[in-house]
PDB file of C-alpha atoms in Angstrom:
ATOM      1  CA  UNK A  68      61.649  73.647 -34.521  1.00 59.00           C
ATOM      2  CA  UNK A  69      61.748  73.220 -30.804  1.00 63.00           C
ATOM      3  CA  UNK A  70      58.226  74.547 -30.628  1.00 68.00           C
ATOM      4  CA  UNK A  71      57.032  72.129 -33.303  1.00 72.00           C
ATOM      5  CA  UNK A  72      58.712  69.210 -31.588  1.00 81.00           C
ATOM      6  CA  UNK A  73      57.264  70.248 -28.272  1.00 85.00           C
ATOM      7  CA  UNK A  74      53.834  70.630 -29.859  1.00 89.00           C
ATOM      8  CA  UNK A  75      54.101  67.238 -31.595  1.00 88.00           C
ATOM      9  CA  UNK A  76      55.204  65.702 -28.337  1.00 90.00           C
ATOM     10  CA  UNK A  77      52.234  67.251 -26.523  1.00 91.00           C
ATOM     11  CA  UNK A  78      49.828  66.013 -29.208  1.00 93.00           C
ATOM     12  CA  UNK A  79      51.273  62.497 -29.017  1.00 93.00           C
ATOM     13  CA  UNK A  80      51.025  62.534 -25.215  1.00 94.00           C
ATOM     14  CA  UNK A  81      47.425  63.744 -25.469  1.00 94.00           C
ATOM     15  CA  UNK A  82      46.598  60.937 -27.914  1.00 96.00           C
ATOM     16  CA  UNK A  83      48.375  58.410 -25.668  1.00 95.00           C
ATOM     17  CA  UNK A  84      46.524  59.540 -22.548  1.00 94.00           C
ATOM     18  CA  UNK A  85      43.213  59.721 -24.451  1.00 95.00           C
ATOM     19  CA  UNK A  86      43.652  56.122 -25.605  1.00 96.00           C
ATOM     20  CA  UNK A  87      44.513  55.075 -22.033  1.00 95.00           C
ATOM     21  CA  UNK A  88      41.489  56.926 -20.642  1.00 96.00           C
ATOM     22  CA  UNK A  89      39.250  55.332 -23.301  1.00 96.00           C
ATOM     23  CA  UNK A  90      40.609  51.884 -22.407  1.00 95.00           C
ATOM     24  CA  UNK A  91      40.157  52.555 -18.662  1.00 96.00           C
ATOM     25  CA  UNK A  92      36.647  53.907 -19.347  1.00 95.00           C
ATOM     26  CA  UNK A  93      35.802  50.797 -21.364  1.00 96.00           C
ATOM     27  CA  UNK A  94      37.049  48.585 -18.504  1.00 96.00           C
ATOM     28  CA  UNK A  95      35.094  50.668 -15.995  1.00 97.00           C
ATOM     29  CA  UNK A  96      31.854  50.453 -18.041  1.00 97.00           C
ATOM     30  CA  UNK A  97      32.321  46.691 -18.544  1.00 97.00           C
ATOM     31  CA  UNK A  98      33.010  46.174 -14.826  1.00 97.00           C
ATOM     32  CA  UNK A  99      29.964  48.265 -13.917  1.00 97.00           C
ATOM     33  CA  UNK A 100      27.738  46.180 -16.228  1.00 97.00           C
ATOM     34  CA  UNK A 101      29.038  42.957 -14.699  1.00 97.00           C
ATOM     35  CA  UNK A 102      28.488  44.318 -11.193  1.00 97.00           C
ATOM     36  CA  UNK A 103      24.962  45.367 -12.143  1.00 97.00           C
ATOM     37  CA  UNK A 104      24.224  41.894 -13.550  1.00 97.00           C
ATOM     38  CA  UNK A 105      25.643  40.276 -10.422  1.00 97.00           C
ATOM     39  CA  UNK A 106      23.504  42.556  -8.257  1.00 97.00           C
ATOM     40  CA  UNK A 107      20.345  41.617 -10.202  1.00 97.00           C
ATOM     41  CA  UNK A 108      21.249  37.925  -9.943  1.00 98.00           C
ATOM     42  CA  UNK A 109      21.940  38.329  -6.220  1.00 98.00           C
ATOM     43  CA  UNK A 110      18.544  39.981  -5.706  1.00 97.00           C
ATOM     44  CA  UNK A 111      16.850  37.120  -7.588  1.00 97.00           C
ATOM     45  CA  UNK A 112      18.664  34.581  -5.425  1.00 98.00           C
ATOM     46  CA  UNK A 113      17.726  36.513  -2.294  1.00 98.00           C
ATOM     47  CA  UNK A 114      14.072  36.439  -3.376  1.00 98.00           C
ATOM     48  CA  UNK A 115      14.311  32.704  -4.071  1.00 98.00           C
ATOM     49  CA  UNK A 116      15.922  32.045  -0.674  1.00 98.00           C
ATOM     50  CA  UNK A 117      13.205  34.130   0.995  1.00 97.00           C
ATOM     51  CA  UNK A 118      10.528  32.022  -0.727  1.00 97.00           C
ATOM     52  CA  UNK A 119      12.277  28.808   0.317  1.00 97.00           C
ATOM     53  CA  UNK A 120      12.520  30.047   3.915  1.00 98.00           C
ATOM     54  CA  UNK A 121       8.819  30.961   3.912  1.00 97.00           C
ATOM     55  CA  UNK A 122       7.919  27.501   2.583  1.00 97.00           C
ATOM     56  CA  UNK A 123      10.207  25.886   5.163  1.00 97.00           C
ATOM     57  CA  UNK A 124       8.639  27.918   7.955  1.00 97.00           C
ATOM     58  CA  UNK A 125       5.148  26.925   6.807  1.00 97.00           C
ATOM     59  CA  UNK A 126       6.163  23.259   6.554  1.00 97.00           C
ATOM     60  CA  UNK A 127       7.748  23.433   9.995  1.00 97.00           C
ATOM     61  CA  UNK A 128       4.578  24.921  11.454  1.00 96.00           C
ATOM     62  CA  UNK A 129       2.440  22.232   9.805  1.00 97.00           C
ATOM     63  CA  UNK A 130       4.792  19.508  11.028  1.00 97.00           C
ATOM     64  CA  UNK A 131       4.703  20.936  14.545  1.00 97.00           C
ATOM     65  CA  UNK A 132       0.892  20.885  14.530  1.00 97.00           C
ATOM     66  CA  UNK A 133       0.857  17.315  13.207  1.00 97.00           C
ATOM     67  CA  UNK A 134       3.338  16.173  15.863  1.00 97.00           C
ATOM     68  CA  UNK A 135       1.207  17.835  18.556  1.00 97.00           C
ATOM     69  CA  UNK A 136      -1.913  16.065  17.240  1.00 97.00           C
ATOM     70  CA  UNK A 137      -0.032  12.767  17.049  1.00 97.00           C
ATOM     71  CA  UNK A 138       1.141  13.134  20.653  1.00 96.00           C
ATOM     72  CA  UNK A 139      -2.413  13.959  21.707  1.00 96.00           C
ATOM     73  CA  UNK A 140      -3.735  10.898  19.842  1.00 96.00           C
ATOM     74  CA  UNK A 141      -1.058   8.712  21.426  1.00 96.00           C
ATOM     75  CA  UNK A 142      -2.037   9.981  24.877  1.00 96.00           C
ATOM     76  CA  UNK A 143      -5.704   9.277  24.125  1.00 93.00           C
ATOM     77  CA  UNK A 144      -4.778   5.804  22.870  1.00 95.00           C
ATOM     78  CA  UNK A 145      -2.707   5.191  25.985  1.00 96.00           C
ATOM     79  CA  UNK A 146      -5.643   6.201  28.175  1.00 94.00           C
ATOM     80  CA  UNK A 147      -7.906   3.866  26.182  1.00 93.00           C
ATOM     81  CA  UNK A 148      -5.401   1.022  26.531  1.00 95.00           C
ATOM     82  CA  UNK A 149      -5.173   1.653  30.279  1.00 94.00           C
ATOM     83  CA  UNK A 150      -8.976   1.557  30.566  1.00 95.00           C
ATOM     84  CA  UNK A 151      -9.133  -1.665  28.538  1.00 95.00           C
ATOM     85  CA  UNK A 152      -6.376  -3.151  30.692  1.00 94.00           C
ATOM     86  CA  UNK A 153      -8.273  -2.211  33.860  1.00 94.00           C
ATOM     87  CA  UNK A 154     -11.472  -3.731  32.434  1.00 93.00           C
ATOM     88  CA  UNK A 155      -9.629  -6.944  31.497  1.00 92.00           C
ATOM     89  CA  UNK A 156      -8.085  -7.154  34.969  1.00 92.00           C
ATOM     90  CA  UNK A 157     -11.492  -6.596  36.538  1.00 91.00           C
ATOM     91  CA  UNK A 158     -13.016  -9.254  34.274  1.00 90.00           C
ATOM     92  CA  UNK A 159     -10.219 -11.653  35.197  1.00 88.00           C
ATOM     93  CA  UNK A 160     -10.780 -11.086  38.909  1.00 88.00           C
ATOM     94  CA  UNK A 161     -14.535 -11.520  38.535  1.00 88.00           C
ATOM     95  CA  UNK A 162     -14.054 -14.631  36.410  1.00 84.00           C
ATOM     96  CA  UNK A 163     -11.801 -16.092  39.081  1.00 82.00           C
ATOM     97  CA  UNK A 164     -14.397 -15.276  41.716  1.00 84.00           C
ATOM     98  CA  UNK A 165     -17.218 -16.836  39.648  1.00 83.00           C
ATOM     99  CA  UNK A 166     -15.067 -19.883  38.897  1.00 83.00           C
ATOM    100  CA  UNK A 167     -14.453 -20.450  42.601  1.00 84.00           C
ATOM    101  CA  UNK A 168     -18.202 -20.032  43.278  1.00 82.00           C
ATOM    102  CA  UNK A 169     -19.009 -22.577  40.566  1.00 82.00           C
ATOM    103  CA  UNK A 170     -16.445 -25.012  41.961  1.00 81.00           C
ATOM    104  CA  UNK A 171     -17.857 -24.607  45.469  1.00 82.00           C
ATOM    105  CA  UNK A 172     -21.396 -25.127  44.179  1.00 80.00           C
ATOM    106  CA  UNK A 173     -20.382 -28.232  42.252  1.00 78.00           C
ATOM    107  CA  UNK A 174     -18.566 -29.567  45.295  1.00 76.00           C
ATOM    108  CA  UNK A 175     -21.645 -29.027  47.463  1.00 77.00           C
ATOM    109  CA  UNK A 176     -23.866 -30.688  44.871  1.00 71.00           C
ATOM    110  CA  UNK A 177     -21.488 -33.619  44.619  1.00 70.00           C
ATOM    111  CA  UNK A 178     -21.471 -34.014  48.395  1.00 69.00           C
ATOM    112  CA  UNK A 179     -25.248 -33.927  48.535  1.00 67.00           C
ATOM    113  CA  UNK A 180     -25.535 -36.430  45.660  1.00 62.00           C
ATOM    114  CA  UNK A 181     -23.192 -39.034  47.185  1.00 65.00           C
ATOM    115  CA  UNK A 182     -25.677 -40.324  49.763  1.00 63.00           C
ATOM    116  CA  UNK A 183     -28.349 -40.470  47.082  1.00 59.00           C
ATOM    117  CA  UNK A 184     -26.079 -42.363  44.735  1.00 61.00           C
ATOM    118  CA  UNK A 185     -25.272 -44.833  47.528  1.00 61.00           C
ATOM    119  CA  UNK A 186     -28.990 -45.345  48.143  1.00 61.00           C
ATOM    120  CA  UNK A 187     -29.635 -45.795  44.450  1.00 61.00           C
ATOM    121  CA  UNK A 188     -26.789 -48.285  44.241  1.00 64.00           C
ATOM    122  CA  UNK A 189     -28.204 -50.203  47.206  1.00 58.00           C
ATOM    123  CA  UNK A 190     -31.651 -50.203  45.693  1.00 60.00           C
ATOM    124  CA  UNK A 191     -30.337 -51.429  42.374  1.00 65.00           C
ATOM    125  CA  UNK A 192     -28.335 -54.219  43.991  1.00 62.00           C
ATOM    126  CA  UNK A 193     -31.265 -55.393  46.013  1.00 54.00           C
TER     127      UNK A 193
END
């Protein structure tokens, strides 16, 4: 009887441990599947982030080129504005010079016409 009890006890322990090992195996398989799915999802996200970084790098390069061209255009515009400003200043100086020449000429003509106008006035009054 002791042998039967011992054998029954061993069989029950074997069944108990088998059920525990099956449960642990099921948990291990389920955990492995979840880890595998998470790894696949992580790789997809890594690929997506890599694509976003590549697009960002390309956009940054394009923006850098555009900013360089804009700065170059601004410098060219500034040079053009400086040249126009110099031309306007030169025109202003020359206009002032010509205006003073015209005023001097008119003054000389007026001085030379005064004696004639006095003579004409005398002739008309006579």
